[in-house]
PDB file of C-alpha atoms in Angstrom:
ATOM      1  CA  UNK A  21       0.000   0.000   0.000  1.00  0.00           C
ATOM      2  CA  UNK A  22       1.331   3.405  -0.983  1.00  0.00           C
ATOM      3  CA  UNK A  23      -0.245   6.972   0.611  1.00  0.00           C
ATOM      4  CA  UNK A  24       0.441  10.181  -0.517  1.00  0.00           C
ATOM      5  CA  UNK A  25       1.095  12.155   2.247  1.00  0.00           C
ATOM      6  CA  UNK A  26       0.396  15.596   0.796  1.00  0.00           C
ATOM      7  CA  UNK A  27       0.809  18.743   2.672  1.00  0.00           C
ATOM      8  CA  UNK A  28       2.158  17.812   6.227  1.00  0.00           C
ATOM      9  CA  UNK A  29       4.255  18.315   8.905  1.00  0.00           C
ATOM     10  CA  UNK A  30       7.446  16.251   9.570  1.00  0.00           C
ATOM     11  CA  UNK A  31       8.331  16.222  13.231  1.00  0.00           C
ATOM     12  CA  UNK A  32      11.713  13.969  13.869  1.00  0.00           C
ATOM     13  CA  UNK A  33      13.146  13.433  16.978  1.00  0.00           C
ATOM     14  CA  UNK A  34      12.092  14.571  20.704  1.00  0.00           C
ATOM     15  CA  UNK A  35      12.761  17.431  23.282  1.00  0.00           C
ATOM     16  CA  UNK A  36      15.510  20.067  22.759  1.00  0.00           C
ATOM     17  CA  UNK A  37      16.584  17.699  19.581  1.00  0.00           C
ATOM     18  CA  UNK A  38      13.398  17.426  17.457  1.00  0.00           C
ATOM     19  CA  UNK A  39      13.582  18.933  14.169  1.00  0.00           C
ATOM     20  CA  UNK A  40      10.205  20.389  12.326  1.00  0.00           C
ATOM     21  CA  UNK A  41      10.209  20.059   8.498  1.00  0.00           C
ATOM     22  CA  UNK A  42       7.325  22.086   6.863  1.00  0.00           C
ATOM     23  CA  UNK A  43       6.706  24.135   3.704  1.00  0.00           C
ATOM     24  CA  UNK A  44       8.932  26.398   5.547  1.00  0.00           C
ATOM     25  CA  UNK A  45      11.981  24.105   4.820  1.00  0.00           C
ATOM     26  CA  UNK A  46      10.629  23.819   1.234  1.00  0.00           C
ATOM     27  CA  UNK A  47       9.979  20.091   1.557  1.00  0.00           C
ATOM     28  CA  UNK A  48       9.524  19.161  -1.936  1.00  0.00           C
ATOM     29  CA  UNK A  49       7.693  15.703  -1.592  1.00  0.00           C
ATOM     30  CA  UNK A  50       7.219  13.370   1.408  1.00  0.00           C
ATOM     31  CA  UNK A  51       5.909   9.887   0.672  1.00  0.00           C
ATOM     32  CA  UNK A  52       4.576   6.833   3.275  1.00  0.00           C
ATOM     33  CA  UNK A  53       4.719   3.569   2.264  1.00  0.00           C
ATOM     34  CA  UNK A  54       3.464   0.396   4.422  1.00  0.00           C
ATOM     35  CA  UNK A  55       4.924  -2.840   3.136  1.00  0.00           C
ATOM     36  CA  UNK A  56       3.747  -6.405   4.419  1.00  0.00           C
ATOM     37  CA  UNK A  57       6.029  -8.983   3.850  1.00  0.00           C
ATOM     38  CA  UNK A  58       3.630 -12.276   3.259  1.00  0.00           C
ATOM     39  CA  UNK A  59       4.861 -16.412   2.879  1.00  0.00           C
ATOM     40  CA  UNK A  60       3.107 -18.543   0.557  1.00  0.00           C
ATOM     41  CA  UNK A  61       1.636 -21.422   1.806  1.00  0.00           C
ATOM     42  CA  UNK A  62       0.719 -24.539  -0.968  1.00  0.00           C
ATOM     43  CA  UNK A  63       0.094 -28.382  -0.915  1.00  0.00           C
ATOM     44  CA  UNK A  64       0.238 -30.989  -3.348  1.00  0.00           C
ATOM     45  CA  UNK A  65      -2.695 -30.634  -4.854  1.00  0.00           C
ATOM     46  CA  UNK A  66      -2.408 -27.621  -6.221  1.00  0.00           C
ATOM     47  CA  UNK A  67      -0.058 -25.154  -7.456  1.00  0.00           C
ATOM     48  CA  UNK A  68      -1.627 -22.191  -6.498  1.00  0.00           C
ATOM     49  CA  UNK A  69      -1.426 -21.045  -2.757  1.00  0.00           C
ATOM     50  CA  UNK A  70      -3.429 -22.490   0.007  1.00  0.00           C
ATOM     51  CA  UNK A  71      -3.031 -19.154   2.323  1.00  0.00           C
ATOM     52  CA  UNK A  72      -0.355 -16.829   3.157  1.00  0.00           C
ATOM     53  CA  UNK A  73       1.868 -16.208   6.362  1.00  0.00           C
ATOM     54  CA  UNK A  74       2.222 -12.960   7.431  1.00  0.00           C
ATOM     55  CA  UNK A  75       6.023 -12.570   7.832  1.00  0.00           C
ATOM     56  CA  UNK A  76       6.410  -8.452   8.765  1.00  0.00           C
ATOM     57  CA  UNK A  77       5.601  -5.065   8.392  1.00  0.00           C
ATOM     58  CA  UNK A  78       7.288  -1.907   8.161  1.00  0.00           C
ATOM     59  CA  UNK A  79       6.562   2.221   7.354  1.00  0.00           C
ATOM     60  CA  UNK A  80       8.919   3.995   4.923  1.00  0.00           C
ATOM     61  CA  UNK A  81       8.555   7.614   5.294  1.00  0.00           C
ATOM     62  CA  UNK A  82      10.912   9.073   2.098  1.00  0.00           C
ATOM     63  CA  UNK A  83      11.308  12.569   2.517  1.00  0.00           C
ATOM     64  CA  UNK A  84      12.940  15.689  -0.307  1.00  0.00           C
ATOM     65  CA  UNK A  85      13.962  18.736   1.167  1.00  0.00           C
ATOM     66  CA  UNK A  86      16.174  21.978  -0.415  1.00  0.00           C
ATOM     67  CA  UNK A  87      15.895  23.834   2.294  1.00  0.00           C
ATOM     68  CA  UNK A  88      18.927  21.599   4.470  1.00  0.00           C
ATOM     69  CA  UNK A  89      20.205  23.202   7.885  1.00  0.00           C
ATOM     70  CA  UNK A  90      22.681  22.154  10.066  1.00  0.00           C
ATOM     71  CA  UNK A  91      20.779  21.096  13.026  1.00  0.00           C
ATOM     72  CA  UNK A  92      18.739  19.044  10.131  1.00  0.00           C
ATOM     73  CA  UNK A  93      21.709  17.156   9.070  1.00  0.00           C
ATOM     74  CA  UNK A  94      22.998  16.164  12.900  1.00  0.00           C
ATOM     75  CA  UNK A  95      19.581  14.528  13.288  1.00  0.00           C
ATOM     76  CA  UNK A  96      19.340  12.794  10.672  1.00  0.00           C
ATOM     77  CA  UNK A  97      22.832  11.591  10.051  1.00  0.00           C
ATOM     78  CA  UNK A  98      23.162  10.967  13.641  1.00  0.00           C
ATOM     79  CA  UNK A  99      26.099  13.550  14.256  1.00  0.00           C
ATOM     80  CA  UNK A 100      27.228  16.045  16.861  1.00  0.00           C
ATOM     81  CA  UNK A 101      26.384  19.440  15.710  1.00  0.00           C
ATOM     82  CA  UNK A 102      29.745  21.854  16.611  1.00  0.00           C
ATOM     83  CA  UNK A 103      29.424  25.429  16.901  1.00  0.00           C
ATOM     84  CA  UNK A 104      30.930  28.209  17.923  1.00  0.00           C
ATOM     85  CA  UNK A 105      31.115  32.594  17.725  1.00  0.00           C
ATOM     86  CA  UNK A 106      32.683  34.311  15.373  1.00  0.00           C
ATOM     87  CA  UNK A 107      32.509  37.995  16.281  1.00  0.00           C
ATOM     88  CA  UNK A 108      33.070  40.972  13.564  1.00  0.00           C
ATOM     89  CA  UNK A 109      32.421  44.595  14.330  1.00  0.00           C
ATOM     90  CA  UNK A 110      31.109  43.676  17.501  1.00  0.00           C
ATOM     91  CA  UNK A 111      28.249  41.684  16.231  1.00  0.00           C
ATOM     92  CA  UNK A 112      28.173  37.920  17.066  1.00  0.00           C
ATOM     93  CA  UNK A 113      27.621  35.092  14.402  1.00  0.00           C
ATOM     94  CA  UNK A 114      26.998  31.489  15.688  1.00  0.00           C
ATOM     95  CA  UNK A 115      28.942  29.293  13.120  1.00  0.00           C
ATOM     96  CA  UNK A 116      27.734  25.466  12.838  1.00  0.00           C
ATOM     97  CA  UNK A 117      29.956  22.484  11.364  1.00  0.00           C
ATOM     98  CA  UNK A 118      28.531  18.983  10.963  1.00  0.00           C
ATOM     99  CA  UNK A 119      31.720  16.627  10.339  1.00  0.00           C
ATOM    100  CA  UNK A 120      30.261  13.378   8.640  1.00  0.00           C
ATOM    101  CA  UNK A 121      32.291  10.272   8.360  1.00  0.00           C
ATOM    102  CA  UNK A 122      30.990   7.089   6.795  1.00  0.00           C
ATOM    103  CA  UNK A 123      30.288   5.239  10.083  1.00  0.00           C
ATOM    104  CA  UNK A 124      31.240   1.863   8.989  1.00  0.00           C
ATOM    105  CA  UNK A 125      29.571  -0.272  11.433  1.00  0.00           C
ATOM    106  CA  UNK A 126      27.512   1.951  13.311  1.00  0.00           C
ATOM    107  CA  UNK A 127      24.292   0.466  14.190  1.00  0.00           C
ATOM    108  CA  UNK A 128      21.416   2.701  13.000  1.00  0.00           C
ATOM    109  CA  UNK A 129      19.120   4.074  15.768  1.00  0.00           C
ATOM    110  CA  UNK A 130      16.173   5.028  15.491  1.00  0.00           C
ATOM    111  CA  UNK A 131      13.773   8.215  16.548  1.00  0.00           C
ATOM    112  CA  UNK A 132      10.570   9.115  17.171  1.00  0.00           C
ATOM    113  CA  UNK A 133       8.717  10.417  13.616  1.00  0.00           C
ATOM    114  CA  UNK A 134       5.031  11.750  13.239  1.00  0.00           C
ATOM    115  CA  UNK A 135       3.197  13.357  10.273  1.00  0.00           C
ATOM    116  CA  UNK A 136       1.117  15.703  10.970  1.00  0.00           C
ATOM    117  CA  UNK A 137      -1.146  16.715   7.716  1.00  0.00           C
ATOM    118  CA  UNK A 138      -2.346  20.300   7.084  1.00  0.00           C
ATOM    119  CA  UNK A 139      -3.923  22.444   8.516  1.00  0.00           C
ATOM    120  CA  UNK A 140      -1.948  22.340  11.736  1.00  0.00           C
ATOM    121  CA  UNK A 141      -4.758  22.745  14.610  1.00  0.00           C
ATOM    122  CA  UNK A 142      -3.558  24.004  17.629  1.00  0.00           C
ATOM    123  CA  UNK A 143      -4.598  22.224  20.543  1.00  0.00           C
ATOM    124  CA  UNK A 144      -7.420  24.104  22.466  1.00  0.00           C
ATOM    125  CA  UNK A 145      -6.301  22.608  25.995  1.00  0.00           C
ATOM    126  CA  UNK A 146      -8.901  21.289  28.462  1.00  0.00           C
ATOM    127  CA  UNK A 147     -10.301  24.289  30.040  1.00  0.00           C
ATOM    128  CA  UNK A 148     -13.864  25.766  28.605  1.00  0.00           C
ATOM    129  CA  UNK A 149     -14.022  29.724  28.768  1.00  0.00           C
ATOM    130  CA  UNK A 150     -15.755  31.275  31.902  1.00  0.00           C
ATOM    131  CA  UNK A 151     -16.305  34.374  29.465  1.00  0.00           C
ATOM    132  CA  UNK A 152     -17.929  35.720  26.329  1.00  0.00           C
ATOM    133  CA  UNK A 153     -14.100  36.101  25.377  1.00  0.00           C
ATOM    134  CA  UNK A 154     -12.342  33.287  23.891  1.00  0.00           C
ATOM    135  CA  UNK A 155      -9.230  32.877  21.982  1.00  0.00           C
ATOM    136  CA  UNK A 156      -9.491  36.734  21.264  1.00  0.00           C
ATOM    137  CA  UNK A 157     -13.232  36.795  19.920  1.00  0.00           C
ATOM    138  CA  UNK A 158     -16.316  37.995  22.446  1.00  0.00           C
ATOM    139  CA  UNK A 159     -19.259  35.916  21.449  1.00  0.00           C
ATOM    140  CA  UNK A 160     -22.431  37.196  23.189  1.00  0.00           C
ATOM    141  CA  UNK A 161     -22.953  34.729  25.715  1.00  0.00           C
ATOM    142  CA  UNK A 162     -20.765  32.651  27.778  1.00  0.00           C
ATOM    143  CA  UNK A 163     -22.472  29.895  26.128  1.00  0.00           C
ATOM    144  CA  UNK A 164     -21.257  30.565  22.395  1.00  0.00           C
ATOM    145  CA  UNK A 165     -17.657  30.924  23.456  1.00  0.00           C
ATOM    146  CA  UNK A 166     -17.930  27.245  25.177  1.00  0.00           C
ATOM    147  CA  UNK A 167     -19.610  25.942  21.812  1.00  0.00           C
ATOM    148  CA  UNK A 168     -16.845  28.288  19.829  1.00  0.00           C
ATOM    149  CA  UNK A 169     -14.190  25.874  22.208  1.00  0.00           C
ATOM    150  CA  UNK A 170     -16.206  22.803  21.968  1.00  0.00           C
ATOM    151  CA  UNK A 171     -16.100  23.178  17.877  1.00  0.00           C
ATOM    152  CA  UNK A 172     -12.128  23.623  18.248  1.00  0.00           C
ATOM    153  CA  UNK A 173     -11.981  20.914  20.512  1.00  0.00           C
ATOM    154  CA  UNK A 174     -13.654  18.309  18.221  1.00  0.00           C
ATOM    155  CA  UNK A 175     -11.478  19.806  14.898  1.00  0.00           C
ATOM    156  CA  UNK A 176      -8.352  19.033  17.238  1.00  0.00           C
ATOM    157  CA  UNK A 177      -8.915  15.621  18.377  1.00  0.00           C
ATOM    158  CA  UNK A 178     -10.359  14.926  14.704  1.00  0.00           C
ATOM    159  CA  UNK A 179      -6.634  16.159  13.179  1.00  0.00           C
ATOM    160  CA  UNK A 180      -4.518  14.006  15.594  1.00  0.00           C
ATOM    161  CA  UNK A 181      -6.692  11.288  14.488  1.00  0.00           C
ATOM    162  CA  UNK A 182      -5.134  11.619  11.746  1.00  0.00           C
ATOM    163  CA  UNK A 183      -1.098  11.485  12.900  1.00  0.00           C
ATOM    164  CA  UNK A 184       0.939   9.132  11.393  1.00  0.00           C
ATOM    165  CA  UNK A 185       3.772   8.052  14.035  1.00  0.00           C
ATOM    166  CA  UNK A 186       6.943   5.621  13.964  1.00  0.00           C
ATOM    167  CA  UNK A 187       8.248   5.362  17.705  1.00  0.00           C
ATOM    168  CA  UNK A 188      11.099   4.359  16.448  1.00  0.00           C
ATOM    169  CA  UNK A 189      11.936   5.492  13.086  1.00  0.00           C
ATOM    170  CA  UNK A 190      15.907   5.052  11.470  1.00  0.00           C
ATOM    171  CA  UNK A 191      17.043   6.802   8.711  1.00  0.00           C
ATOM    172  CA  UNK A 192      18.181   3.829   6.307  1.00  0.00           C
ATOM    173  CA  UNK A 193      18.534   5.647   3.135  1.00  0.00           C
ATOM    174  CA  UNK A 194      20.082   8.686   1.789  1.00  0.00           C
ATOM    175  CA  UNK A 195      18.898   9.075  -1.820  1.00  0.00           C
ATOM    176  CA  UNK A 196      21.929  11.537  -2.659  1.00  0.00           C
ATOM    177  CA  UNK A 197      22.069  15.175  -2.435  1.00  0.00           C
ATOM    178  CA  UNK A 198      21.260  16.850  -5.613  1.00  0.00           C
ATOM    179  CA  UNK A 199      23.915  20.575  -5.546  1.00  0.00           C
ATOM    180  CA  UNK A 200      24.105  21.569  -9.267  1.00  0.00           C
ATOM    181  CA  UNK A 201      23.975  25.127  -9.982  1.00  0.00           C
ATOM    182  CA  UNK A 202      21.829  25.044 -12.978  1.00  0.00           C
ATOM    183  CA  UNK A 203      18.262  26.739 -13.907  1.00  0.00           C
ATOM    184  CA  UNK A 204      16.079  23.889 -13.035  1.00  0.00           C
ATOM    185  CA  UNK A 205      18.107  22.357 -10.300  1.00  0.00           C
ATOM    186  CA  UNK A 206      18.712  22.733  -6.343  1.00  0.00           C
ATOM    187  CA  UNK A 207      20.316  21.455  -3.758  1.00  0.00           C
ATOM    188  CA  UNK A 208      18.284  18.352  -2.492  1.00  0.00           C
ATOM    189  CA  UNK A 209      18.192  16.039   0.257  1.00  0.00           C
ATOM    190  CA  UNK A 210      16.144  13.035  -0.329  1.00  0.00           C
ATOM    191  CA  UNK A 211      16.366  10.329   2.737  1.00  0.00           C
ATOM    192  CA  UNK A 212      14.508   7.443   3.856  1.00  0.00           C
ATOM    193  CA  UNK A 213      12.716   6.598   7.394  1.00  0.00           C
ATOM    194  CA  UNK A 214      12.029   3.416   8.298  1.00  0.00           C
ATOM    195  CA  UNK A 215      10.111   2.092  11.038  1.00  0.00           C
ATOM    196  CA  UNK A 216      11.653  -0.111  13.644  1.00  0.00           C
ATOM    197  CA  UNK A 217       9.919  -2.038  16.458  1.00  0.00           C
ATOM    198  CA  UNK A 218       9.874  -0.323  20.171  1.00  0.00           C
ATOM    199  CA  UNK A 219      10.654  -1.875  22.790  1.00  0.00           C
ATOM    200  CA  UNK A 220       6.940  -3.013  22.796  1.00  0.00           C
ATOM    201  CA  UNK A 221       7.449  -4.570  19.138  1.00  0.00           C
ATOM    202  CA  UNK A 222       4.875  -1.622  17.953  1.00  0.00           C
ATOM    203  CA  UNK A 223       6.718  -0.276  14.376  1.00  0.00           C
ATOM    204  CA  UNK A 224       3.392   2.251  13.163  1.00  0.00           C
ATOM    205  CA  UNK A 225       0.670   4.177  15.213  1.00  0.00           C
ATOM    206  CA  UNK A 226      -2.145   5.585  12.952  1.00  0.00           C
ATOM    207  CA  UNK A 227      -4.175   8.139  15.235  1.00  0.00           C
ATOM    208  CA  UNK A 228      -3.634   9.152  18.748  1.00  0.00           C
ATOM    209  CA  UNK A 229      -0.751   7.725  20.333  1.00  0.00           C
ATOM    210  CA  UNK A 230      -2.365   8.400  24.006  1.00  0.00           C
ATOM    211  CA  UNK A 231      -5.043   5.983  23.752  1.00  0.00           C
ATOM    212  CA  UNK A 232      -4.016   3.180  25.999  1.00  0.00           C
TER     213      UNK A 232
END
């Protein structure tokens, strides 16, 4: 099964780390993919299959982005991101240096992914208003602000109903980067993330991840 993504937004990683890809980072395409492996079960009477064996399931999440930043390429390459100050004229610059090797041998971890597709809702919290003022709008009763939050509330839950999520994602592929100078070409970063099993065995959560 293939699924265009469309419009969405890439969140990889967790806490100080996590890296957002949008529209903002020009992110070209972005692609999931959910492949089932499956074993062929026959018997001598026939040659066509008697049933199938499911044998495993994984999400690829392939990603193209021009817009590349530093912080962008620690993440995903799994490298410490160096900086330091460079001042001139009294004015501070922070300069950044990612130093990739080919990491023979290194096991590929893996991080926490979700898509996110568009519009991004912003969640309404918990609390109802007390007012006729609510998220900057006066309604004329207290009433029609809590319906105005009630409406925002549903459209919220709705959306993440609608996340895509690897716990454990790894970057296995790194399509090349495209940095000709031409007319019709840009740099490009085109990688792969694939989903590997938590420490629960779960590879792919469709909807909320809360629900327990």
């Amino acid at each position: 099964m293939a699924k265009r993504s469309g419009p969405s937004l890439i969140e990889i990683g967790t806490g100080a780390d996590k890296i957002t890809i949008t529209n903002d980072q020009q992110m070209n395409d972005a692609t999931l993919r959910i492949e089932r492996d499956e074993f062929t079960l026959k018997d001598q009477s026939s040659s066509k299959p008697v049933g199938y064996k499911k044998t495993g399931i994984e999400g690829k999440l392939e990603i193209s982005i021009s817009d590349i930043s530093a912080q962008q390429i620690s993440l995903l390459f799994g490298v410490a991101l160096e900086s330091n100050t460079d001042t001139v004229n009294g004015v501070n610059y922070t300069m950044r240096k990612v130093a990739v090797t080919d990491q023979a041998g290194t096991l590929i971890t893996g991080q926490k992914v979700v898509l996110k597709p568009y519009p991004i809702l912003t969640d309404p919290g918990t609390t109802a208003p007390t007012t006729t003022t609510y998220n900057g709008k006066t309604y004329g009763s207290v009433a029609l602000a809590e319906d105005a939050f009630d409406a925002d509330v549903a459209a919220y839950k709705a959306w993440v109903n609608n996340w895509v999520t690897f716990p454990n994602g790894a970057l296995t592929s790194i399509n090349g980067t495209n940095l000709a100078f031409g007319l019709q070409t840009q740099q490009e970063l085109k990688v792969t993330l694939t989903s590997l099993p938590d420490t629960d065995g779960v590879r792919i959560i469709f909807g909320d991840e809360t629900v327990t």
